[in-house]
mmCIF file of C-alpha atoms in Angstrom:
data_model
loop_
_atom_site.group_PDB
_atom_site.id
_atom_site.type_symbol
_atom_site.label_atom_id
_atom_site.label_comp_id
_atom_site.label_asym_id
_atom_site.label_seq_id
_atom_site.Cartn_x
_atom_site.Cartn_y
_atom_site.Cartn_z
ATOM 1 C CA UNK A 182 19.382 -15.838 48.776
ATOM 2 C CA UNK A 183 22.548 -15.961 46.886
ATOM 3 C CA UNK A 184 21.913 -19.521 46.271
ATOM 4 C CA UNK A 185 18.339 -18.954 44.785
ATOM 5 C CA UNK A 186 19.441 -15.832 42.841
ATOM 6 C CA UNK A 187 22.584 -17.829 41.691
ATOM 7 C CA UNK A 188 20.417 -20.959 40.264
ATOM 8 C CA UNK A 189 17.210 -19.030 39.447
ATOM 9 C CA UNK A 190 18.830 -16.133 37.354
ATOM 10 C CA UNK A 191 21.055 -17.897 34.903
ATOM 11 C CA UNK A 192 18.056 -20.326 34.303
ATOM 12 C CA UNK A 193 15.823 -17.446 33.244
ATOM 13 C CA UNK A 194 18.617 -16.534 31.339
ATOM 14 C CA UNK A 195 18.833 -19.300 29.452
ATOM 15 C CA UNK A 196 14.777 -19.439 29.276
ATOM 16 C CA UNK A 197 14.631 -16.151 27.902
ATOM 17 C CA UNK A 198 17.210 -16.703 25.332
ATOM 18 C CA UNK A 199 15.575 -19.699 24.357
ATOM 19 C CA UNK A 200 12.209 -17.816 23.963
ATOM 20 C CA UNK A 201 14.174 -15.140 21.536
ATOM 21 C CA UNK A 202 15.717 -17.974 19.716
ATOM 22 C CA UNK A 203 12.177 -19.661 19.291
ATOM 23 C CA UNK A 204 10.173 -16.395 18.705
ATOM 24 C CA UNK A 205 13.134 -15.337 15.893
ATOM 25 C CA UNK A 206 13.086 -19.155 14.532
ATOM 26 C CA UNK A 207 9.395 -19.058 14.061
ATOM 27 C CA UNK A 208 9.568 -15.384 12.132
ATOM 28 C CA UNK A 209 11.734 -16.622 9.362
ATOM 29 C CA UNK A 210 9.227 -19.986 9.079
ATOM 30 C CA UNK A 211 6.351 -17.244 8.685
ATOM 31 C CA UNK A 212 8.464 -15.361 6.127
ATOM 32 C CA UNK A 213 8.830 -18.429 4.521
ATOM 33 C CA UNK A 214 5.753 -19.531 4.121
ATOM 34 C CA UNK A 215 4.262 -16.211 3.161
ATOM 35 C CA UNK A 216 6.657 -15.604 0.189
ATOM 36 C CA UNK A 217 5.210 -19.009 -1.390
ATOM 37 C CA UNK A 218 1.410 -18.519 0.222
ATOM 38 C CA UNK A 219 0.675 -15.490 1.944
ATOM 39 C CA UNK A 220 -2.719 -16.199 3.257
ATOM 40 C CA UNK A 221 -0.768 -19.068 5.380
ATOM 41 C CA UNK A 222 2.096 -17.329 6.221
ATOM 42 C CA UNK A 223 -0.185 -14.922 8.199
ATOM 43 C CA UNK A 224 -2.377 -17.647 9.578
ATOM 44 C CA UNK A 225 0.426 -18.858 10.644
ATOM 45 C CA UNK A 226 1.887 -15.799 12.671
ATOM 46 C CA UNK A 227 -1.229 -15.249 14.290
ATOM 47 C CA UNK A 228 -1.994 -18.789 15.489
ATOM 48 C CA UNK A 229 1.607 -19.365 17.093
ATOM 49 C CA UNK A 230 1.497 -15.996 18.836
ATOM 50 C CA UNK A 231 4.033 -14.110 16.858
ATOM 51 C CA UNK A 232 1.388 -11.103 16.170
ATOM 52 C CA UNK A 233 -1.736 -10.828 17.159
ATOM 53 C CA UNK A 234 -4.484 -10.119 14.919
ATOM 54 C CA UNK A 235 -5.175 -6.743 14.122
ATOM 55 C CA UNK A 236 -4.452 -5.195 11.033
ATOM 56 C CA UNK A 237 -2.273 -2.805 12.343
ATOM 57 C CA UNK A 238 0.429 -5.782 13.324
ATOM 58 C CA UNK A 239 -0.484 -7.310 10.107
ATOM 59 C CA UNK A 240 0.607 -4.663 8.010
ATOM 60 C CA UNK A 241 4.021 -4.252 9.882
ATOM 61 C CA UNK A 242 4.719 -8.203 9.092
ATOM 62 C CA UNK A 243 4.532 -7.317 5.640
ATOM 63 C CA UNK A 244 6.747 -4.443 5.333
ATOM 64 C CA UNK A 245 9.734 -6.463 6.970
ATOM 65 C CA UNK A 246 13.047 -7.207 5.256
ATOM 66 C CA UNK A 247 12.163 -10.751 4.163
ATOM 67 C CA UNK A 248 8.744 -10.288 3.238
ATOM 68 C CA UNK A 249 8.861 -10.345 -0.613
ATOM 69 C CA UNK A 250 7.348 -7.246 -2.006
ATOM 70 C CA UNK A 251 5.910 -9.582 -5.415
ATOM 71 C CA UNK A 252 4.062 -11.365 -2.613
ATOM 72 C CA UNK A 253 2.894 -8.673 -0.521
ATOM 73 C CA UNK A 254 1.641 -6.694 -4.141
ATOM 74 C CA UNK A 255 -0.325 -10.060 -5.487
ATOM 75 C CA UNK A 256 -1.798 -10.420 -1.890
ATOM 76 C CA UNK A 257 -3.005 -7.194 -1.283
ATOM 77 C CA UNK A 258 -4.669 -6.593 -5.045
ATOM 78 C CA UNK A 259 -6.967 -9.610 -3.868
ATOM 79 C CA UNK A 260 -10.350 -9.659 -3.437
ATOM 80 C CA UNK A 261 -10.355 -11.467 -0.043
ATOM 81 C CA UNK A 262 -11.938 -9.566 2.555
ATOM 82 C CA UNK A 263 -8.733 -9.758 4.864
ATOM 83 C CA UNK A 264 -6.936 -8.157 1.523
ATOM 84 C CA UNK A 265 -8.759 -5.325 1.302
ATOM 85 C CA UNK A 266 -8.627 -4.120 4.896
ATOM 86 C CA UNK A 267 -4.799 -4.418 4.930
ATOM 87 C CA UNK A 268 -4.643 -3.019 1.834
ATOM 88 C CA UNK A 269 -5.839 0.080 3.685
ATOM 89 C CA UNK A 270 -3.905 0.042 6.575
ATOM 90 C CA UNK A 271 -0.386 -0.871 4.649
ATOM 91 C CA UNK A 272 -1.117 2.211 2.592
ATOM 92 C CA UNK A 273 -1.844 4.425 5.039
ATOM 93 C CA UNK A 274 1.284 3.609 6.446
ATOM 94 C CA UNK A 275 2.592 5.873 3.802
ATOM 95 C CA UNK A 276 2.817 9.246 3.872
ATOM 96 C CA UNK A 277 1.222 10.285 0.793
ATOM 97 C CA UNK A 278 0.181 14.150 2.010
ATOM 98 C CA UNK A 279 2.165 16.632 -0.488
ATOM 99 C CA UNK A 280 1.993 14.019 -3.007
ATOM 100 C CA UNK A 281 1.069 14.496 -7.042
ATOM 101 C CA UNK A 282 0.028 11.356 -9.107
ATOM 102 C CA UNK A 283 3.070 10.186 -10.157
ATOM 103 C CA UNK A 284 5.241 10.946 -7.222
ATOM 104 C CA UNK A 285 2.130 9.107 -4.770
ATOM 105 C CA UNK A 286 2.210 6.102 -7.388
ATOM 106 C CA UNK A 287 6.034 6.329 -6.842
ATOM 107 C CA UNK A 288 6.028 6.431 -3.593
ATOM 108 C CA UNK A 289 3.644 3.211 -2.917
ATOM 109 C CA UNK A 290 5.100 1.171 -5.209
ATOM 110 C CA UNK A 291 8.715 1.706 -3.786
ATOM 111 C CA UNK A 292 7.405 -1.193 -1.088
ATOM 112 C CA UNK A 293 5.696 -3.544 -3.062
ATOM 113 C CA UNK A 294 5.569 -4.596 -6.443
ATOM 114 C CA UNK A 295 2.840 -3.919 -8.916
ATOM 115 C CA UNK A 296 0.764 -7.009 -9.764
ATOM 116 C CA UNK A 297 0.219 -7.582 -13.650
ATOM 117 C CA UNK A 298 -3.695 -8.453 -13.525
ATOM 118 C CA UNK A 299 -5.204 -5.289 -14.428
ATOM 119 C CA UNK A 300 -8.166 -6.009 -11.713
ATOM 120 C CA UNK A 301 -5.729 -6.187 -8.753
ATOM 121 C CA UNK A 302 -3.908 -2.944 -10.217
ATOM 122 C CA UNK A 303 -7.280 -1.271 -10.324
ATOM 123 C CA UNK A 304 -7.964 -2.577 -6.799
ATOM 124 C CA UNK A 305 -4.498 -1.275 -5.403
ATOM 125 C CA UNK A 306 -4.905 2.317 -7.251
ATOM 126 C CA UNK A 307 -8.186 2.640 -6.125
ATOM 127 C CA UNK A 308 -6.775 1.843 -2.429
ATOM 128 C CA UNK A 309 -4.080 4.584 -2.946
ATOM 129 C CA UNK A 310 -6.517 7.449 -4.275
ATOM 130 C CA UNK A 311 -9.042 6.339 -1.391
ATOM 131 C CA UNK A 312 -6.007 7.201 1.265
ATOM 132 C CA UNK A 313 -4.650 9.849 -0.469
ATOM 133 C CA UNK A 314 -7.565 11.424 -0.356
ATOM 134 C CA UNK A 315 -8.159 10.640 3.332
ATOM 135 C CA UNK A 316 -4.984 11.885 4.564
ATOM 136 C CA UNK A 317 -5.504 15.302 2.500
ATOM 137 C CA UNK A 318 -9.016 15.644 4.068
ATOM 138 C CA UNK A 319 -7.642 15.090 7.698
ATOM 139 C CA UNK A 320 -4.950 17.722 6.757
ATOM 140 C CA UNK A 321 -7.780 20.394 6.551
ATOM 141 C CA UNK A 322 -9.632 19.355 8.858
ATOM 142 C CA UNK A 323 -6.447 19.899 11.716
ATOM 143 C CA UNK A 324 -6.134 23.390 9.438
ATOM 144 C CA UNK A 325 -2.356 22.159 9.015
ATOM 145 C CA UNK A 326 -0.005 23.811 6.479
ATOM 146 C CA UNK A 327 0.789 21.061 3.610
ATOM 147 C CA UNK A 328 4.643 20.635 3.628
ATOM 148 C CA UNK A 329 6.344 22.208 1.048
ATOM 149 C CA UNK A 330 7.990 20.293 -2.012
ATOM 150 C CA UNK A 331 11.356 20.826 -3.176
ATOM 151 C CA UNK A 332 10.634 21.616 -6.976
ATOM 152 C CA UNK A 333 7.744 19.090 -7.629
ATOM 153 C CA UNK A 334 7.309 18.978 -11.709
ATOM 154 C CA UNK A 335 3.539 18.187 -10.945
ATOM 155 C CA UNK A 336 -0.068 19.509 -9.684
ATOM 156 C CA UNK A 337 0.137 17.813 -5.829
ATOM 157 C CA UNK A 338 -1.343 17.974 -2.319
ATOM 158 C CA UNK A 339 -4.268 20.251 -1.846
ATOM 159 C CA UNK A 340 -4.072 22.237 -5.247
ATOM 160 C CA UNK A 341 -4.681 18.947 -6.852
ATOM 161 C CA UNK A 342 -7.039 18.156 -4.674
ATOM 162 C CA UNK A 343 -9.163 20.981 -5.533
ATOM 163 C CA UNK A 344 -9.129 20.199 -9.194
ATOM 164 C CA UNK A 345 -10.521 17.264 -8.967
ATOM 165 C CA UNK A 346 -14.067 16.206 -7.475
ATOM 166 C CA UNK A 347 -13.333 12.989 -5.316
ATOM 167 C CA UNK A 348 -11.536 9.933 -5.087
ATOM 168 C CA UNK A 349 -12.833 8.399 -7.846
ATOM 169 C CA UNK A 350 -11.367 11.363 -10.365
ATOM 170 C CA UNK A 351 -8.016 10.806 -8.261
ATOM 171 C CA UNK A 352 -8.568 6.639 -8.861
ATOM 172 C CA UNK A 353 -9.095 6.571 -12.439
ATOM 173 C CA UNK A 354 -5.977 9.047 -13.504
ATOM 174 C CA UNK A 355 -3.848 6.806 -11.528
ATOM 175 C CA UNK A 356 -4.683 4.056 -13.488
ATOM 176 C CA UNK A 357 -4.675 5.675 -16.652
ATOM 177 C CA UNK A 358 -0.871 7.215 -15.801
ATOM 178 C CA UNK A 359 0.026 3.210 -14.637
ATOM 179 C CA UNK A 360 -1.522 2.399 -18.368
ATOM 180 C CA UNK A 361 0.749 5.337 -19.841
ATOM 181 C CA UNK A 362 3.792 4.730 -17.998
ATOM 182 C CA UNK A 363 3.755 0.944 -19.251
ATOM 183 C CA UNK A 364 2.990 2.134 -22.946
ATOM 184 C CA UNK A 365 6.100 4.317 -22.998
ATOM 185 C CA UNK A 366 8.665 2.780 -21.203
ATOM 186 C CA UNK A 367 7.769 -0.990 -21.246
ATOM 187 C CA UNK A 368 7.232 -0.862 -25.181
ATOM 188 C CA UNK A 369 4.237 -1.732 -25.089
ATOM 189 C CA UNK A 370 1.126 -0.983 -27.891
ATOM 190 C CA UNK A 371 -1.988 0.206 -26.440
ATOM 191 C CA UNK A 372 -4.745 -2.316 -27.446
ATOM 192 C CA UNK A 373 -8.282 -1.924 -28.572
ATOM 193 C CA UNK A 374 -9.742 -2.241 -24.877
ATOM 194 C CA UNK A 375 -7.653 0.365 -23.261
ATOM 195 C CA UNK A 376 -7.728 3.024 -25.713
ATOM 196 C CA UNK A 377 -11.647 2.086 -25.121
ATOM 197 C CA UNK A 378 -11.197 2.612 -21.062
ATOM 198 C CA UNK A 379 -9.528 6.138 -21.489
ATOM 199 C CA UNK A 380 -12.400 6.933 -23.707
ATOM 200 C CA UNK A 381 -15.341 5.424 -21.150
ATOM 201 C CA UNK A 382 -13.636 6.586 -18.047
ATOM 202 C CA UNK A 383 -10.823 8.946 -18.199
ATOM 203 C CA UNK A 384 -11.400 11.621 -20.942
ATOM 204 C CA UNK A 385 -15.123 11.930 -19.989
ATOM 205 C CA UNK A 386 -14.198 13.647 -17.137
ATOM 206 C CA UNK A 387 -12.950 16.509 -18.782
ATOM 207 C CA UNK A 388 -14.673 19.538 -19.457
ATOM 208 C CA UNK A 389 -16.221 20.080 -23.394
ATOM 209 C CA UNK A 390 -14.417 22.447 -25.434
ATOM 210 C CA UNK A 391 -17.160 24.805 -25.331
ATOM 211 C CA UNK A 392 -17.769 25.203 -22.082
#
């Protein structure tokens, strides 16, 4: 027995290290390739058994340390099907209950970075508000008391939630504060066409002076 146990176990050893060494090797070759094409870089993960595919496992590979977050923002602001469900789940993975606009905004964009093609902005924001919202919802429906803020400068949580009708309210004055934030502090000048969006989609939602 000692015989077996001595050649056997120092042989697993060694098998087991080599595994880590291999499983580790292949991880930074998937970081790798996602930070230059991220559709591949998960393909890639997937097919040599590193995660398996579900979105949960998906989203955890791109909140690790050498993920970059430029990638992970331009990714998930696609249109590709696989995109936009782990553009869900990586946002859900944030807490966003208590949250106002700005500190919610704040908050998401601490792990990624915000794309500059409006459309993928508007497709990320519209992601946030849509889990926002869910997470508030579920928060009333377990009749669970909101945690408290330490002196929040903003409307948040469930009183904001009741001033507005949906997610869609929620959606488009996140955008418009994105819009605002860059006019102020990037020094930039509002053109023609946005001035035009707050006027289509964002003031329109406000009630008329007279009523």
């Amino acid at each position: 027995m000692k015989e077996g146990e001595d050649s056997h176990g120092p042989r697993r050893s060694k098998n087991g290290a080599a595994a880590t060494a291999n499983y580790a090797s292949l991880q930074k070759l998937s970081e790798v390739i996602f930070n230059q094409r991220p559709g591949q870089g998960l393909a890639f993960i997937v097919a040599t058994g590193g995660i398996r595919d579900f979105p949960v496992e998906l989203s955890s590979f791109l909140g690790q340390q050498g993920i970059s977050p430029a990638q992970v923002g331009q990714f998930l602001g696609e249109d590709f099907a696989l995109s936009q469900t782990l553009r869900l789940e990586f946002i859900n993975s944030v807490r966003l209950i208590g949250t106002g606009v700005v500190s919610c905004l704040a908050k998401v964009f601490k792990t990624i970075v915000i794309p500059t093609e409006m459309v993928k902005i508007d497709r990320l924001v519209d992601g946030i508000a849509q889990i926002w919202w869910r997470q508030h919802e579920q928060l009333i429906k377990k009749e669970q008391e909101e945690p408290r803020q330490v002196e929040e400068p903003e409307v948040h949580g469930l009183e904001l939630m009741r001033c507005l009708g949906n997610y869609d309210v929620l959606h488009q004055l996140m955008f418009a504060t994105i819009l605002l934030h860059w006019n102020l502090h990037l020094g930039l000048h509002l053109t023609t066409s946005i001035v035009q969006f707050f006027r289509n989609n964002f003031f329109p939602l406000s009630p008329e002076p007279n009523q």
